[in-house]
Coordinates of C-alpha atoms and ligand atoms in Angstrom, one line a residue:
M1 CA 99.7 105.5 53.0
A2 CA 101.5 106.6 56.2
N3 CA 103.8 103.9 57.7
K4 CA 105.2 103.4 61.2
D5 CA 108.3 105.5 60.4
Q6 CA 106.2 108.5 59.4
Q7 CA 104.1 108.4 62.5
F8 CA 106.8 107.8 65.1
V9 CA 109.0 110.7 65.7
T10 CA 111.5 109.8 68.5
S11 CA 112.0 108.7 72.1
A12 CA 113.7 110.8 74.7
V13 CA 114.4 110.8 78.5
K14 CA 115.9 114.3 78.7
A15 CA 114.5 117.6 77.4
V16 CA 117.7 118.2 75.3
D17 CA 116.7 115.2 73.2
F18 CA 113.2 116.5 72.5
P19 CA 112.6 116.8 68.7
K20 CA 112.7 120.3 67.4
S21 CA 109.3 121.1 65.9
N22 CA 106.9 123.9 65.4
L23 CA 103.9 121.6 65.8
A24 CA 101.5 122.0 68.7
R25 CA 101.8 119.2 71.2
I26 CA 99.4 117.3 73.3
A27 CA 100.9 115.3 76.2
F28 CA 99.4 112.3 78.0
F29 CA 100.0 111.5 81.7
G30 CA 98.7 109.0 84.2
R31 CA 99.6 106.1 86.4
S32 CA 101.2 103.0 84.8
N33 CA 98.7 100.7 83.1
V34 CA 95.9 103.4 83.0
G35 CA 95.9 103.1 79.2
K36 CA 98.0 106.1 77.9
S37 CA 99.6 104.2 75.0
S38 CA 96.3 102.5 74.1
L39 CA 94.5 105.8 74.0
I40 CA 97.3 107.3 71.8
N41 CA 97.0 104.3 69.4
T42 CA 93.3 104.8 69.2
L43 CA 93.7 108.5 68.4
L44 CA 96.3 107.6 65.8
N45 CA 94.1 104.9 64.4
R46 CA 96.9 102.4 64.8
K47 CA 96.9 99.1 66.6
N48 CA 100.1 99.0 68.4
L49 CA 102.4 101.8 67.3
A50 CA 102.7 102.9 70.9
R51 CA 103.6 99.7 72.7
T52 CA 101.1 98.6 75.3
S53 CA 101.2 95.9 77.9
S54 CA 99.0 94.3 80.6
T55 CA 102.0 94.7 82.8
P56 CA 102.5 98.2 84.3
G57 CA 105.7 100.0 83.4
K58 CA 105.7 99.4 79.7
T59 CA 106.5 102.9 78.5
Q60 CA 109.9 103.9 79.9
T61 CA 110.7 106.9 77.7
I62 CA 108.9 109.9 76.4
N63 CA 107.7 109.0 72.9
F64 CA 106.5 111.5 70.2
Y65 CA 104.0 110.5 67.6
L66 CA 102.2 112.1 64.6
P67 CA 98.7 111.5 63.3
V68 CA 98.5 110.8 59.5
D69 CA 97.8 114.4 58.7
Q70 CA 100.8 115.5 60.9
S71 CA 98.8 118.4 62.3
Y72 CA 100.2 118.0 65.9
Q73 CA 102.4 115.8 68.0
L74 CA 101.2 113.3 70.7
V75 CA 103.6 112.8 73.6
D76 CA 103.3 109.5 75.4
Y77 CA 104.9 109.7 78.9
P78 CA 106.0 106.9 81.2
G79 CA 103.4 106.2 84.0
Y80 CA 103.9 108.1 87.3
G81 CA 103.6 106.7 90.8
Y82 CA 104.5 103.2 89.7
A83 CA 105.3 101.4 93.0
K84 CA 106.7 98.1 91.7
V85 CA 109.8 99.5 90.1
G86 CA 111.1 100.4 93.6
K87 CA 111.1 103.7 95.3
S88 CA 114.2 105.2 93.8
R89 CA 113.3 104.4 90.3
R90 CA 109.8 105.6 90.8
Q91 CA 111.1 108.9 92.2
E92 CA 113.5 109.2 89.2
I93 CA 110.6 108.7 86.7
D94 CA 108.3 111.1 88.6
Q95 CA 111.1 113.7 88.7
M96 CA 111.8 113.2 85.0
I97 CA 108.2 113.9 84.2
R98 CA 108.0 117.0 86.4
T99 CA 111.3 118.5 85.0
T100 CA 110.7 117.8 81.3
V101 CA 107.2 119.0 81.1
Q102 CA 108.4 122.5 81.5
D103 CA 110.6 122.1 78.4
L104 CA 107.9 120.7 76.1
E105 CA 107.7 123.6 73.6
N106 CA 104.4 124.3 72.0
L107 CA 102.5 122.3 74.6
R108 CA 98.9 123.1 74.0
G109 CA 97.0 120.5 76.0
I110 CA 97.4 118.0 78.8
V111 CA 95.4 114.8 78.9
Q112 CA 95.5 113.2 82.3
L113 CA 94.2 109.7 82.4
V114 CA 92.6 108.2 85.5
D115 CA 91.3 104.6 85.8
G116 CA 87.5 104.6 85.9
R117 CA 87.4 101.2 87.6
I118 CA 89.1 102.2 90.9
P119 CA 88.8 105.0 93.5
T120 CA 90.6 108.3 93.0
Q121 CA 94.3 107.8 93.9
Q122 CA 96.1 110.5 95.9
V123 CA 98.9 110.5 93.3
D124 CA 96.4 111.4 90.6
L125 CA 95.3 114.4 92.7
D126 CA 98.9 115.4 93.3
F127 CA 99.7 115.3 89.6
E128 CA 96.5 117.1 88.8
K129 CA 97.8 120.0 90.9
F130 CA 101.2 119.9 89.4
L131 CA 99.9 119.6 85.8
N132 CA 97.5 122.5 86.3
R133 CA 100.4 124.7 87.2
V134 CA 101.9 124.1 83.8
G135 CA 99.1 126.4 82.7
V136 CA 97.7 124.8 79.5
P137 CA 94.2 123.3 79.0
H138 CA 93.8 120.1 81.0
M139 CA 91.4 117.3 80.2
I140 CA 90.9 114.3 82.4
A141 CA 90.2 111.1 80.4
V142 CA 88.5 108.5 82.6
T143 CA 89.7 105.2 81.1
K144 CA 88.4 101.6 80.8
T145 CA 84.8 102.7 81.3
D146 CA 83.7 99.6 79.3
K147 CA 84.5 97.8 82.6
V148 CA 82.1 100.0 84.6
K149 CA 78.5 99.0 84.9
K150 CA 76.2 101.4 83.0
S151 CA 74.2 102.0 86.2
D152 CA 77.4 103.2 87.9
L153 CA 78.5 105.7 85.2
S154 CA 76.7 108.8 86.7
K155 CA 78.1 108.0 90.1
L156 CA 81.6 107.8 88.5
E157 CA 81.0 111.2 86.9
R158 CA 80.0 112.8 90.2
R159 CA 83.1 111.3 91.9
I160 CA 85.4 112.7 89.2
E161 CA 83.8 116.2 89.5
T162 CA 84.1 116.1 93.3
D163 CA 87.6 114.7 93.7
F164 CA 89.3 116.6 90.9
G165 CA 87.2 119.7 91.5
Q166 CA 88.9 120.2 94.8
N167 CA 91.9 121.8 93.1
V168 CA 90.3 123.6 90.1
E169 CA 87.2 125.7 89.4
L170 CA 85.9 123.6 86.6
V171 CA 86.9 120.0 85.9
E172 CA 87.0 119.0 82.2
Y173 CA 86.6 115.3 81.8
L174 CA 85.5 112.7 79.4
L175 CA 84.5 109.0 80.0
T176 CA 86.6 107.0 77.5
S177 CA 87.2 103.5 76.4
T178 CA 89.6 102.2 73.7
V179 CA 87.5 99.0 73.5
T180 CA 84.1 100.6 72.7
K181 CA 85.7 103.9 71.4
T182 CA 83.5 105.8 73.9
G183 CA 84.7 109.5 74.1
I184 CA 87.3 109.3 71.4
D185 CA 85.4 111.7 69.0
N186 CA 85.0 114.1 71.9
L187 CA 88.7 113.9 72.8
N188 CA 89.6 114.5 69.2
A189 CA 87.4 117.5 69.0
W190 CA 88.9 118.9 72.2
I191 CA 92.4 118.4 70.8
K192 CA 91.5 120.2 67.6
E193 CA 90.0 123.0 69.6
V194 CA 93.1 123.5 71.9
I195 CA 95.6 123.3 69.0
G196 CA 93.4 125.8 67.1
F197 CA 93.1 123.5 64.0
Ligands
GTP1 N1 89.1 97.1 79.2 C1 89.9 98.1 78.8 N2 91.3 97.9 78.8 C2 92.1 98.8 78.4 C3 91.6 100.1 77.9 N3 92.7 100.8 77.6 C4 93.8 100.1 77.9 N4 93.5 98.9 78.4 C5 94.4 97.9 78.8 O1 95.2 98.3 79.9 C6 96.5 97.8 79.8 C7 97.5 98.9 79.9 O2 97.4 99.7 78.7 P1 98.6 100.7 78.2 O3 98.1 101.5 77.2 O4 99.8 99.8 78.0 O5 98.9 101.5 79.6 P2 99.9 102.7 79.8 O6 99.2 103.8 80.6 O7 100.6 103.2 78.6 O8 101.0 102.0 80.8 P3 102.6 102.3 81.0 O9 103.2 102.4 79.7 O10 103.0 101.1 81.8 O11 102.6 103.6 81.8 C8 96.6 97.0 78.5 O12 96.4 95.6 78.9 C9 95.4 97.5 77.7 O13 94.9 96.6 76.8 C10 90.2 100.3 77.9 O14 89.6 101.3 77.4 N5 89.4 99.2 78.3
MG2 MG1 102.5 103.2 77.9

């Protein structure tokens, strides 16, 4: 039985402290409170290995995790564009994200999370552009869709395609929920595909 120690690798705030590994990596980005750590726990089949909180700004370091089969690493980033920490701290975190992504060796996929309950935010479009330039497959995970009325889901899909399609030829996205587990199998399948497993 895998325990916490076997599934948590390390925390880092600088690229020099990234763990050395030959495993493929999938990294998770999104605004604070969008549900990154929750989604990682769901993919890991763990309740609270990645610490989550209803208060934004919970994850402050870059955390590396392993699934039970240790086939790849999941990289949980602090949230970008988080206003409440103050302008200079926010810029520091955003800068840390932008500089360290370049140094994530074996990065095979980027999952960008956007909150399905609210309109598209400019900071999400800015980060979409930046993350696309990293040049690895990019999946948009629309989160908290359990809170979206069923009758509004197709409207939500059209909005994601339109807004995020301004910057790329083809938007890849999945509607997800860690509550109902919507989209989790599809996300797992995409991860397997991009890591070539
Ligand atoms: N209804 C609903 N709530 C969710 C879902 N996913 C996450 N949440 C809630 O959203 C809040 C934030 O979740 P986290 O996973 O901590 O968010 P995060 O993106 O890691 O946040 P930071 O670490 O602050 O950047 C928590 O209260 C979660 O329970 C979901 O699919 N549905
Ligand atoms: Mg978090």
